[in-house]
PDB file of C-alpha atoms in Angstrom:
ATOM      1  CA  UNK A   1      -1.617  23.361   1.559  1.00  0.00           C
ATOM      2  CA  UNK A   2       0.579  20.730   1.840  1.00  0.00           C
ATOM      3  CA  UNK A   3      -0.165  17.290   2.107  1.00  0.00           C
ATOM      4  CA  UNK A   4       2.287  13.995   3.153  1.00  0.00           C
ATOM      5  CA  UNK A   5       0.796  10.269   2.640  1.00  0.00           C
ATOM      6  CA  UNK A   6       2.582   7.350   3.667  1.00  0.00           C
ATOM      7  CA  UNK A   7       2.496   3.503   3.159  1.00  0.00           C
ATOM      8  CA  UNK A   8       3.990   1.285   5.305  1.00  0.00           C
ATOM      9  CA  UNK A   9       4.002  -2.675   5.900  1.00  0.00           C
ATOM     10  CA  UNK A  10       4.737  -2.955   9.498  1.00  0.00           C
ATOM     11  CA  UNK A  11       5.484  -6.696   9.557  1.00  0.00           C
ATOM     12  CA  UNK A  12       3.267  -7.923  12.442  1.00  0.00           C
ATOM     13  CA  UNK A  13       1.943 -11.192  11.194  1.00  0.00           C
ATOM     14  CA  UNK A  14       5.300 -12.449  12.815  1.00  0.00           C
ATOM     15  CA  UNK A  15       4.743 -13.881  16.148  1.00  0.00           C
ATOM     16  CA  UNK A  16       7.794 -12.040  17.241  1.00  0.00           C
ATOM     17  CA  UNK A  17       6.157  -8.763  16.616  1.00  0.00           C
ATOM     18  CA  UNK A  18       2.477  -9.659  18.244  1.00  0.00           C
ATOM     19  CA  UNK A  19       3.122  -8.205  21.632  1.00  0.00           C
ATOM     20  CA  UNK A  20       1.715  -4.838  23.110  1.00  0.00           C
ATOM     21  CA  UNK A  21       5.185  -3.456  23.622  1.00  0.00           C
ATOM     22  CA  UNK A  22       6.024  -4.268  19.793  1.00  0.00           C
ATOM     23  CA  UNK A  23       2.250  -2.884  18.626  1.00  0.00           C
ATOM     24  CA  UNK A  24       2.693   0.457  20.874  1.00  0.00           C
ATOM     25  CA  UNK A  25       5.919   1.053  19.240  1.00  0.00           C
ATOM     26  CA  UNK A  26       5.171   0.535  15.715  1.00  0.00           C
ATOM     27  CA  UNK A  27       2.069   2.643  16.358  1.00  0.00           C
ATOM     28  CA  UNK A  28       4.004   5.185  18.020  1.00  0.00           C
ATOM     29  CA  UNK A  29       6.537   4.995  14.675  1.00  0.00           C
ATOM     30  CA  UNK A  30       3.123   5.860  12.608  1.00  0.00           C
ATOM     31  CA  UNK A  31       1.944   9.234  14.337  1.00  0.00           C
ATOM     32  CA  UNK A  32       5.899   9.942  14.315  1.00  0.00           C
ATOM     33  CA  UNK A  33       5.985  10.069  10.414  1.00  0.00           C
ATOM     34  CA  UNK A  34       3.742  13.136  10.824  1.00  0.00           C
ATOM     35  CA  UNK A  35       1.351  12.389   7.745  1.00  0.00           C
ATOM     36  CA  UNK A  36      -2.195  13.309   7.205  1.00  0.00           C
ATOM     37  CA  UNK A  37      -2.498   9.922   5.577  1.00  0.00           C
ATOM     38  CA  UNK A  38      -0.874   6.698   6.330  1.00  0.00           C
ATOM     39  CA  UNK A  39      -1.755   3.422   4.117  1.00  0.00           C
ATOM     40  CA  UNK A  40      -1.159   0.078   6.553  1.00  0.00           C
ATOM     41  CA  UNK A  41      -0.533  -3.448   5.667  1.00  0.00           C
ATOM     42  CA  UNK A  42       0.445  -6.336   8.071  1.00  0.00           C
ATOM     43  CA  UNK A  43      -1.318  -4.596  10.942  1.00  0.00           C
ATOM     44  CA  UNK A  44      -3.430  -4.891  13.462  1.00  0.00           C
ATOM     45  CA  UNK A  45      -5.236  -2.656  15.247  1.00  0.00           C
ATOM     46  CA  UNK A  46      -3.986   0.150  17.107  1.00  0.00           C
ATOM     47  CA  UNK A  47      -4.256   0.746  20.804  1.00  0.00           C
ATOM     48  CA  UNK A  48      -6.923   2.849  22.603  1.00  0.00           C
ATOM     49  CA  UNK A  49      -5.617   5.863  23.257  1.00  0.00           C
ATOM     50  CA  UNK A  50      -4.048   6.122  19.591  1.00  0.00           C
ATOM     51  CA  UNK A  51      -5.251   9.767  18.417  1.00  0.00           C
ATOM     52  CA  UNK A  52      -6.616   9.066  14.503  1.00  0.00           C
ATOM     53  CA  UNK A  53      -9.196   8.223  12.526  1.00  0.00           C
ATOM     54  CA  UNK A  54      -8.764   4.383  11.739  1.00  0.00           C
ATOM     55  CA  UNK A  55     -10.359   2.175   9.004  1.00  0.00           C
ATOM     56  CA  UNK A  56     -11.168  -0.295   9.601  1.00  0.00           C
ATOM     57  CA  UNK A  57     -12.554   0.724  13.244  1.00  0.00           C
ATOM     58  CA  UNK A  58     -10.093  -0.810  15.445  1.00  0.00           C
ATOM     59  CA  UNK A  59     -13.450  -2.351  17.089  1.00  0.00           C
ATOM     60  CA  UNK A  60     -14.236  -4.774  14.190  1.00  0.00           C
ATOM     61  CA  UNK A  61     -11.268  -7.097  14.761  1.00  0.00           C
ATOM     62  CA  UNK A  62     -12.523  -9.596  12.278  1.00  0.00           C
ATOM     63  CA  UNK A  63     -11.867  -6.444   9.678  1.00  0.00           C
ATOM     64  CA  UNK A  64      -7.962  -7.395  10.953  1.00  0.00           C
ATOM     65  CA  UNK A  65      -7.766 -10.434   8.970  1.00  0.00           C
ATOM     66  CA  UNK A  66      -6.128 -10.141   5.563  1.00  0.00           C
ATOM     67  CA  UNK A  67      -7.371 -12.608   3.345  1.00  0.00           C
ATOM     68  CA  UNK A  68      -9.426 -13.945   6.025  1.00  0.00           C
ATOM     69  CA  UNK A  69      -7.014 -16.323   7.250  1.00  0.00           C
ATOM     70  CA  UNK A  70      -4.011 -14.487   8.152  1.00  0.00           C
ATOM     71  CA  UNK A  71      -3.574 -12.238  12.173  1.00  0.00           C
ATOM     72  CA  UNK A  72      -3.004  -9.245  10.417  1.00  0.00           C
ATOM     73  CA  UNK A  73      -4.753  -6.684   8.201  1.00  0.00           C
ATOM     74  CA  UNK A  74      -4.667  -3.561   5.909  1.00  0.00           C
ATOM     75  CA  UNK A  75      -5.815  -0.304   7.129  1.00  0.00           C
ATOM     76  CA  UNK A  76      -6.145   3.830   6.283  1.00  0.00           C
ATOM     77  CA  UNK A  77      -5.084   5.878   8.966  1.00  0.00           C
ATOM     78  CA  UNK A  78      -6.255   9.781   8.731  1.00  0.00           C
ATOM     79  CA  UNK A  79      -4.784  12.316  10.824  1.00  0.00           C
ATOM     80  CA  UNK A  80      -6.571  15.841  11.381  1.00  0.00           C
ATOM     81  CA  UNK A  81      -8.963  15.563   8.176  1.00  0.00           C
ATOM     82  CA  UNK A  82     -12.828  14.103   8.396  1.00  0.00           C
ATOM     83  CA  UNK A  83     -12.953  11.229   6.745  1.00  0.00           C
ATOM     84  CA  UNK A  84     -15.481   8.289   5.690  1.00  0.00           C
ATOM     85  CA  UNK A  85     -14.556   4.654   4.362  1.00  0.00           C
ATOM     86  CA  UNK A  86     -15.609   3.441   1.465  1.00  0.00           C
ATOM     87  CA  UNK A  87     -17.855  -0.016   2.284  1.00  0.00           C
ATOM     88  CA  UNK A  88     -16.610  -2.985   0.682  1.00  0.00           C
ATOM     89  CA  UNK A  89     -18.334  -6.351   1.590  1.00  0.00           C
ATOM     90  CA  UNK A  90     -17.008 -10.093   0.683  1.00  0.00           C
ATOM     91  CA  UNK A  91     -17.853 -10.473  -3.265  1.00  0.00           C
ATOM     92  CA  UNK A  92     -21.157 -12.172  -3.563  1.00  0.00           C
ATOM     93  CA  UNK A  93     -22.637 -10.363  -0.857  1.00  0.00           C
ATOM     94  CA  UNK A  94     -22.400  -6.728  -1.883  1.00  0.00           C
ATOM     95  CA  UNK A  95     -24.729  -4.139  -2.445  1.00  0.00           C
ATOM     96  CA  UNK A  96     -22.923  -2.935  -5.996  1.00  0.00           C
ATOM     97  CA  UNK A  97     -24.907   0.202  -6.239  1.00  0.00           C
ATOM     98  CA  UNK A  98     -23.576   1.394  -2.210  1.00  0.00           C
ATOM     99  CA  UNK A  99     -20.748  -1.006  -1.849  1.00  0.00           C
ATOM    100  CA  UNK A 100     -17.619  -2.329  -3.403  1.00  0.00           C
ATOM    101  CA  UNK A 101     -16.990  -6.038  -3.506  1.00  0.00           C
ATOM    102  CA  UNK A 102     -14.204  -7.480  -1.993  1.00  0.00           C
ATOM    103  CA  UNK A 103     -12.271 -10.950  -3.346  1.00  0.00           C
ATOM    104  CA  UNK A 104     -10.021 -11.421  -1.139  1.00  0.00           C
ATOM    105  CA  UNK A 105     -11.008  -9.912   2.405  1.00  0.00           C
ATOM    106  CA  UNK A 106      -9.255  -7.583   4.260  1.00  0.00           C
ATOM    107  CA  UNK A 107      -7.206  -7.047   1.039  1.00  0.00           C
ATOM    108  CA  UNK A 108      -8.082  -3.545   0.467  1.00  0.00           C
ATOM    109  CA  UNK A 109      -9.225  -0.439   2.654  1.00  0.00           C
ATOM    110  CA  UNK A 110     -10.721   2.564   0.716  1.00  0.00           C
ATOM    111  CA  UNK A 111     -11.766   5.998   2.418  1.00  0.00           C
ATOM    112  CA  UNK A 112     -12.751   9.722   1.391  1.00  0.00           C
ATOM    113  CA  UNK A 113     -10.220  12.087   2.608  1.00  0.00           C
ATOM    114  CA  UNK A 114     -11.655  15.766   3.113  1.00  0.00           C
ATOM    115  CA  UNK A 115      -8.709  17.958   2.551  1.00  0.00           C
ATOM    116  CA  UNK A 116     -10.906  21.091   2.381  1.00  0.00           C
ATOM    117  CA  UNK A 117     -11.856  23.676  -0.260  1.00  0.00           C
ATOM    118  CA  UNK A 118     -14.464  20.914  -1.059  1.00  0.00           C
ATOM    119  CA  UNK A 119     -11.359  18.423  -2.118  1.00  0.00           C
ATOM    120  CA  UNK A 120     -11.684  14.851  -0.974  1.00  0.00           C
ATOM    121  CA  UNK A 121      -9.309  12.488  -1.927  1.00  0.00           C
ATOM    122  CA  UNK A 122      -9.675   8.452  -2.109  1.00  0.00           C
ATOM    123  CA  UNK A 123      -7.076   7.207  -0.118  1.00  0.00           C
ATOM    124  CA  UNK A 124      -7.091   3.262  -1.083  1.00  0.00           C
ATOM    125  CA  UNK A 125      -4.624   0.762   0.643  1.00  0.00           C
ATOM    126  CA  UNK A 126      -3.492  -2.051  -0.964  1.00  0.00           C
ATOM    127  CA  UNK A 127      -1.998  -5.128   0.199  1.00  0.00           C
ATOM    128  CA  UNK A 128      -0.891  -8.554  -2.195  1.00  0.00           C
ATOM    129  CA  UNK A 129      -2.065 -11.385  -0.417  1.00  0.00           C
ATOM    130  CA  UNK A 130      -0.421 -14.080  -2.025  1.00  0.00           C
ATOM    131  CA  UNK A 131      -2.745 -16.843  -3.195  1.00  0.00           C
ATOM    132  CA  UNK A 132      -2.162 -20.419  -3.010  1.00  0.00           C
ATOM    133  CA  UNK A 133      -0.523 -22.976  -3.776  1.00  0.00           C
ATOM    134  CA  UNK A 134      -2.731 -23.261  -6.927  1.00  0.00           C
ATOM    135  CA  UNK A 135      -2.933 -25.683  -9.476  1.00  0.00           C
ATOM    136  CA  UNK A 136       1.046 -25.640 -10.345  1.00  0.00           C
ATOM    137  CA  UNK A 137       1.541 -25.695  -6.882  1.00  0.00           C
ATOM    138  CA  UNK A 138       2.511 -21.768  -7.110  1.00  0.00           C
ATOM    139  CA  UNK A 139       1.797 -19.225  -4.804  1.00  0.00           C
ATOM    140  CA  UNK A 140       1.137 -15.887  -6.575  1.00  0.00           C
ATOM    141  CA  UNK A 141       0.134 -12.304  -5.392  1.00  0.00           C
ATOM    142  CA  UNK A 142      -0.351 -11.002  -9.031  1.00  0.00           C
ATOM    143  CA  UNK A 143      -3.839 -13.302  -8.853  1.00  0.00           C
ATOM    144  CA  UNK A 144      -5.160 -11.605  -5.820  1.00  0.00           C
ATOM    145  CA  UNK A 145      -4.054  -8.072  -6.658  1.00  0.00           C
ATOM    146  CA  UNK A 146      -6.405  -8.210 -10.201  1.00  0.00           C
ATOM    147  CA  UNK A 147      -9.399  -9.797  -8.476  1.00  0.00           C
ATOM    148  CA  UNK A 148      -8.594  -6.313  -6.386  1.00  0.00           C
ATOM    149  CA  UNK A 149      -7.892  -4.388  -8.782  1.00  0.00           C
ATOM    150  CA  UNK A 150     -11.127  -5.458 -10.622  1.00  0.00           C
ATOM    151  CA  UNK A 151     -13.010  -4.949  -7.325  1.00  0.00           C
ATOM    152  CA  UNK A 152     -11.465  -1.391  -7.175  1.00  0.00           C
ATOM    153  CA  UNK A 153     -12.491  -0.398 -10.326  1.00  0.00           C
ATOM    154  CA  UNK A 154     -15.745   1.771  -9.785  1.00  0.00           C
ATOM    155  CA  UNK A 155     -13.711   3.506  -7.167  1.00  0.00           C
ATOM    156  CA  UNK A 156     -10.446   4.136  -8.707  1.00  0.00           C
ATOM    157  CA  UNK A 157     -12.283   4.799 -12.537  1.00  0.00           C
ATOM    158  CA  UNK A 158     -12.248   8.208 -12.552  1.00  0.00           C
ATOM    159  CA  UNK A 159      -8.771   9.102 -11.263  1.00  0.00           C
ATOM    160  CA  UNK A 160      -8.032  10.818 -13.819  1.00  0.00           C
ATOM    161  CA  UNK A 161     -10.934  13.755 -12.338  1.00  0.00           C
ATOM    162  CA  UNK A 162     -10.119  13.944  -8.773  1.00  0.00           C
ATOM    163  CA  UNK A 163      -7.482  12.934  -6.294  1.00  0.00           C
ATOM    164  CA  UNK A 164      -6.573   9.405  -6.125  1.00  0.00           C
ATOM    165  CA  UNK A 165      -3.854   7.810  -3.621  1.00  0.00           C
ATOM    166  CA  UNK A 166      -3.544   3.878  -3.989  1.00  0.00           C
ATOM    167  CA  UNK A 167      -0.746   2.228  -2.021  1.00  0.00           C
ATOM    168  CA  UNK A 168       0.942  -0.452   0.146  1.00  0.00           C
ATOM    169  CA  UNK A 169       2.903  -3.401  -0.289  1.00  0.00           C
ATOM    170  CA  UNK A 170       1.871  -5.211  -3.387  1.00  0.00           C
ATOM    171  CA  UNK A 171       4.684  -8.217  -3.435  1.00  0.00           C
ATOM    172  CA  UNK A 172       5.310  -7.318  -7.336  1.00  0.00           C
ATOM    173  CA  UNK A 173       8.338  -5.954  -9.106  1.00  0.00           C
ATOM    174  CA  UNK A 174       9.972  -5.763 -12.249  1.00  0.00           C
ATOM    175  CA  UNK A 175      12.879  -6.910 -10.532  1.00  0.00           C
ATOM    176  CA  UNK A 176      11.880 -10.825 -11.375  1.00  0.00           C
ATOM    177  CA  UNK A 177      13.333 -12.447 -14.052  1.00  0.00           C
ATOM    178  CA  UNK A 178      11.548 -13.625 -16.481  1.00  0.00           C
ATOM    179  CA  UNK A 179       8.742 -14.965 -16.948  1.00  0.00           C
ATOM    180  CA  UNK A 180       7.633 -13.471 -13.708  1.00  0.00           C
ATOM    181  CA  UNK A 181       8.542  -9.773 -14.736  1.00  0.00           C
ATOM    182  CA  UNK A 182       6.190  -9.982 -17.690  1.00  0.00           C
ATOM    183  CA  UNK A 183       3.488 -10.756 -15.109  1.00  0.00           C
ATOM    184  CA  UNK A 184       4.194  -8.392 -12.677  1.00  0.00           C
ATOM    185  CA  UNK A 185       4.644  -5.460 -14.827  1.00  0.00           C
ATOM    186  CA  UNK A 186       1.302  -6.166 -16.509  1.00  0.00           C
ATOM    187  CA  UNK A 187      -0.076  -5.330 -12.742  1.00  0.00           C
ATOM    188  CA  UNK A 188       1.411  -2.588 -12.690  1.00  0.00           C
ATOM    189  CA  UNK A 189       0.137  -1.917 -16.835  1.00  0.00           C
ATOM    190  CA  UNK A 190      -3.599  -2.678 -15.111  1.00  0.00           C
ATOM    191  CA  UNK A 191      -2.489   0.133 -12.454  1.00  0.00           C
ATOM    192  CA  UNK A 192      -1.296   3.256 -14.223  1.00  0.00           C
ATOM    193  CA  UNK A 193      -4.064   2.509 -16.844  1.00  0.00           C
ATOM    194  CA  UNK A 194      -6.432   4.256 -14.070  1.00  0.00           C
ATOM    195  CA  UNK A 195      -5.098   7.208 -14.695  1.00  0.00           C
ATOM    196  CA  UNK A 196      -2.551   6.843 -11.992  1.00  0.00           C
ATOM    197  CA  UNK A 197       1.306   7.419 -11.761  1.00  0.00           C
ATOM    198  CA  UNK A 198       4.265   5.913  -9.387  1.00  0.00           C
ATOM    199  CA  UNK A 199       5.739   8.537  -6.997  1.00  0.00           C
ATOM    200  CA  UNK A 200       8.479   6.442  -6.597  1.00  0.00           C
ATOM    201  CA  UNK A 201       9.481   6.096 -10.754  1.00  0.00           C
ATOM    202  CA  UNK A 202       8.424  10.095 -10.974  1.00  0.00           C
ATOM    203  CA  UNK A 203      11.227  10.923  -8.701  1.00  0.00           C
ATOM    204  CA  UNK A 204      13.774   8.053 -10.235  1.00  0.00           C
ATOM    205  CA  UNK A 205      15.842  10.733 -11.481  1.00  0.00           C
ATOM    206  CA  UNK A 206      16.320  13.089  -7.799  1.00  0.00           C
ATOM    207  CA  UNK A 207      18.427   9.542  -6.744  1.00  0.00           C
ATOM    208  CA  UNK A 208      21.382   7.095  -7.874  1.00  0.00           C
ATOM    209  CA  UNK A 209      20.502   4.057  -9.234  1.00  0.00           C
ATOM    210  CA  UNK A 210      19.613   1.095  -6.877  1.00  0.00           C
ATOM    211  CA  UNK A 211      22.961  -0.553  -5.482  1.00  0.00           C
ATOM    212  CA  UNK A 212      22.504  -4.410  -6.639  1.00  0.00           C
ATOM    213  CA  UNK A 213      19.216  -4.319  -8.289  1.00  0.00           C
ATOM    214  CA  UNK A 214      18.217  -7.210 -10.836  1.00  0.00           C
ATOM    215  CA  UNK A 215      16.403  -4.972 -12.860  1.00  0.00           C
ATOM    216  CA  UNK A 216      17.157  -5.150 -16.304  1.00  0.00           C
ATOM    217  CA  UNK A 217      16.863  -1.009 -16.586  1.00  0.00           C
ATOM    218  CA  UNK A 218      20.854  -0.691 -15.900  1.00  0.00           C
ATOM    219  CA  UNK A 219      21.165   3.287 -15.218  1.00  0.00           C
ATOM    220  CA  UNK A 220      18.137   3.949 -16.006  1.00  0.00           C
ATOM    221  CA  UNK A 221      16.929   2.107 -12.753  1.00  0.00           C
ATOM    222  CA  UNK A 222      14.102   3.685 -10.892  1.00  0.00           C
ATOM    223  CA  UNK A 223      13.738   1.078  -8.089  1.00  0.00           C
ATOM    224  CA  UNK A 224      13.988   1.666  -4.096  1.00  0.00           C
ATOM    225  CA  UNK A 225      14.409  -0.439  -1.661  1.00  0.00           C
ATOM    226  CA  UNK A 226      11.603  -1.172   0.856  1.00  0.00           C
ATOM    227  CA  UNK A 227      11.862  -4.779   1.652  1.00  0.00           C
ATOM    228  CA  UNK A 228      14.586  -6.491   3.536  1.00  0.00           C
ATOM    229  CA  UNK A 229      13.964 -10.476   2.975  1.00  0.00           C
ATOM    230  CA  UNK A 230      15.408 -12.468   5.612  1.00  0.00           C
ATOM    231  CA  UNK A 231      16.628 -14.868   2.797  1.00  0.00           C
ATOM    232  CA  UNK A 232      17.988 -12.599   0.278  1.00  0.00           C
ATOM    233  CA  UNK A 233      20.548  -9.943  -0.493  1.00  0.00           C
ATOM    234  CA  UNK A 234      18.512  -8.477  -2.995  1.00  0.00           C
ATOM    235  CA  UNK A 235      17.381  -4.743  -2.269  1.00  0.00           C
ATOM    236  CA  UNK A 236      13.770  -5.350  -3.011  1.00  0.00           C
ATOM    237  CA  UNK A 237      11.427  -2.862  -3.863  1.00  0.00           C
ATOM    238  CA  UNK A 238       7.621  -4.368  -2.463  1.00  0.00           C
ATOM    239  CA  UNK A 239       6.117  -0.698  -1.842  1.00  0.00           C
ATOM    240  CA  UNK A 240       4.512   1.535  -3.468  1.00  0.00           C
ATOM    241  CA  UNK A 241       2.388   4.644  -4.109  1.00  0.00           C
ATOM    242  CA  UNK A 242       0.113   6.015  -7.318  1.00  0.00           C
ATOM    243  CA  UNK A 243      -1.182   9.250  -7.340  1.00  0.00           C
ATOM    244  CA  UNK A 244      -3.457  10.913  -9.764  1.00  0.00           C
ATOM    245  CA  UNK A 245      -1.542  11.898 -12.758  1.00  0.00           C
ATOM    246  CA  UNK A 246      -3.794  15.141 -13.154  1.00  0.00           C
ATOM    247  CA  UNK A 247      -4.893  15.870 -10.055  1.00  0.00           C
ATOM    248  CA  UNK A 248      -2.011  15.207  -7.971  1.00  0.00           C
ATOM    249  CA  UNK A 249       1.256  14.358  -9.406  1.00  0.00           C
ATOM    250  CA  UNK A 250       2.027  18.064 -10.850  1.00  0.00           C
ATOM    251  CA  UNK A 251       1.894  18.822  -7.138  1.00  0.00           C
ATOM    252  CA  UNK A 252       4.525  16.275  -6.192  1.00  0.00           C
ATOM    253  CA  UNK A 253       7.436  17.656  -4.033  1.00  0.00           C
ATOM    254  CA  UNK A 254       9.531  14.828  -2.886  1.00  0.00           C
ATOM    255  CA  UNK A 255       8.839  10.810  -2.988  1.00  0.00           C
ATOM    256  CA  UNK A 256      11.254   9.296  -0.339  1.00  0.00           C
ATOM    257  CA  UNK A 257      12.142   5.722   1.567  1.00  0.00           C
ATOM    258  CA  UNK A 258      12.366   6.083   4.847  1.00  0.00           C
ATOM    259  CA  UNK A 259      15.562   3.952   5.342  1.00  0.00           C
ATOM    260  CA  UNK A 260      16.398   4.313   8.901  1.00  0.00           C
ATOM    261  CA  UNK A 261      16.723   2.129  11.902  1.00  0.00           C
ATOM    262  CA  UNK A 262      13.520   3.012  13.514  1.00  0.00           C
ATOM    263  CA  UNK A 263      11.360   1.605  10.640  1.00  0.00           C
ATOM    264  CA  UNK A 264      14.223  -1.469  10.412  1.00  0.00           C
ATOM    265  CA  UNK A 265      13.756  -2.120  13.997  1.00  0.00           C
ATOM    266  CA  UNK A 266      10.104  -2.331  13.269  1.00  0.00           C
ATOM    267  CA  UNK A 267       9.526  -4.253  10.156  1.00  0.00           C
ATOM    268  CA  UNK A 268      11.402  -5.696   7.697  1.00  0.00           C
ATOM    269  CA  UNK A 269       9.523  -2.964   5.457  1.00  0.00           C
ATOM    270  CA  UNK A 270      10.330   0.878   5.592  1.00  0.00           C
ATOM    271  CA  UNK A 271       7.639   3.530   5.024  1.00  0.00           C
ATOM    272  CA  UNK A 272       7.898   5.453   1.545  1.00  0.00           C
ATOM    273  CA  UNK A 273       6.133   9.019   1.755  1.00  0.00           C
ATOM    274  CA  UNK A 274       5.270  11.506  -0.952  1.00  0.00           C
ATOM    275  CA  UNK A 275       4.810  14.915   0.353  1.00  0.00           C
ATOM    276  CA  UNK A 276       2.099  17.111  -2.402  1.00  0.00           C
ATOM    277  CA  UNK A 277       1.660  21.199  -2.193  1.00  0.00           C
ATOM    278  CA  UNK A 278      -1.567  21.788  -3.452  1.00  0.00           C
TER     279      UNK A 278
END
């Protein structure tokens, strides 16, 4: 049986993009990418006649508020497989024995994938709301993403014994410079020490290294590029997906960016899929 997830930022906190031509399309662009699985940031909620099964329910538009503040959210999208989300509640006012907490609202979207043959993977997408200005009058997105993270823990704990799929657009790399790659790889430290792996770095070696990347991993680069920044040459690489390292990854075909005009029309993020026979 094989198996294709996909995450995908789809860029419509923009005003530009908050129009029901622009949200047709870029929903039209998601059942396109033909995956059972498809981990959203930036979005908002699809329209009616879209054929999948949505989390959050495209009925709870207050669910459509990343961070609670911002006119987009993060979502799971399952195609063709039952499916139930994991309940997550604002932190404080969770049930911890039925519910996870949630710091940062509309951060995070967790579900139970049935893939049959009594398999059920957690698909869990992620998004890096960046927080702040804070005291130094920095906005950061490693502060929200381990208030998730630390949220996400009794769900993503035992990776390592059943199929885990955590994605989306984090806003970390170890692209940064110093001091800020330090910080940002330690996310990614927090990450992997689930029990998790990156597709992307597992198939570094199936591609040339990244054209203009600051990394400081000269040939040995593993980066793609997902983000185009309006303000920036810089091939940036904002996107992500983990995957179980014993449950899923020895079942990895192919980890790929989708770097083609449709999803550049779109966004300002293309999609990156992994595609798993199990």
């Amino acid at each position: 049986m094989q198996i294709k997830i996909a995450t995908w930022n789809m860029d419509h906190w923009k005003g530009v993009r908050r129009t029901p031509t622009h949200t047709q399309q870029a929903w039209d662009y998601v059942a396109k990418l033909k995956a059972d699985v498809v981990l959203l940031q930036e979005a908002v909620p699809p329209p009616p006649a879209f054929a999948a099964t949505v989390f959050p329910p495209r009925d709870e538009p207050a669910r459509w508020h990343s961070g609670g503040r911002a006119a987009f959210g993060t979502a799971v999208v399952v195609f063709g497989h039952a499916a139930t989300e994991v309940e997550s509640r604002p932190l404080g006012a969770v049930d911890r024995t039925q519910q996870l907490p949630q710091s940062h609202p509309g951060a995070f979207v967790a579900a139970k994938v049935a893939l049959g043959d009594d398999t059920e993977l957690l698909a869990v997408s992620l998004y890096g709301v960046l927080d702040g200005p804070l005291l130094d009058k920095e906005t950061y997105s490693t502060t929200s993403l381990h208030r998730s993270l630390s949220d996400l823990t009794p769900a993503l704990y035992r990776a390592r014994m059943r199929p885990v799929i955590l994605g989306g657009d984090l806003n970390v790399s170890t692209q940064f410079a110093a001091p800020w790659r330090a910080a940002h790889r330690a996310v990614f430290d927090r990450i992997t020490a689930f029990g998790v792996e990156d597709c992307t770095r597992a198939t570094a070696a199936t591609r040339e290294a990244l054209v203009g990347c600051p990394c400081d991993e000269a040939e040995a680069c593993i980066h793609v590029q997902t983000h185009r920044h309006p303000q920036s040459q810089v091939p940036w690489q904002n996107d992500y997906l983990f995957a179980s390292r014993n449950k899923l990854m020895k079942h990895l075909v192919s980890c790929q960016t989708l770097d083609e005009p449709g999803a550049w029309a779109l966004s300002d993020h293309c999609p990156v899929v992994a595609t798993f026979e199990l």
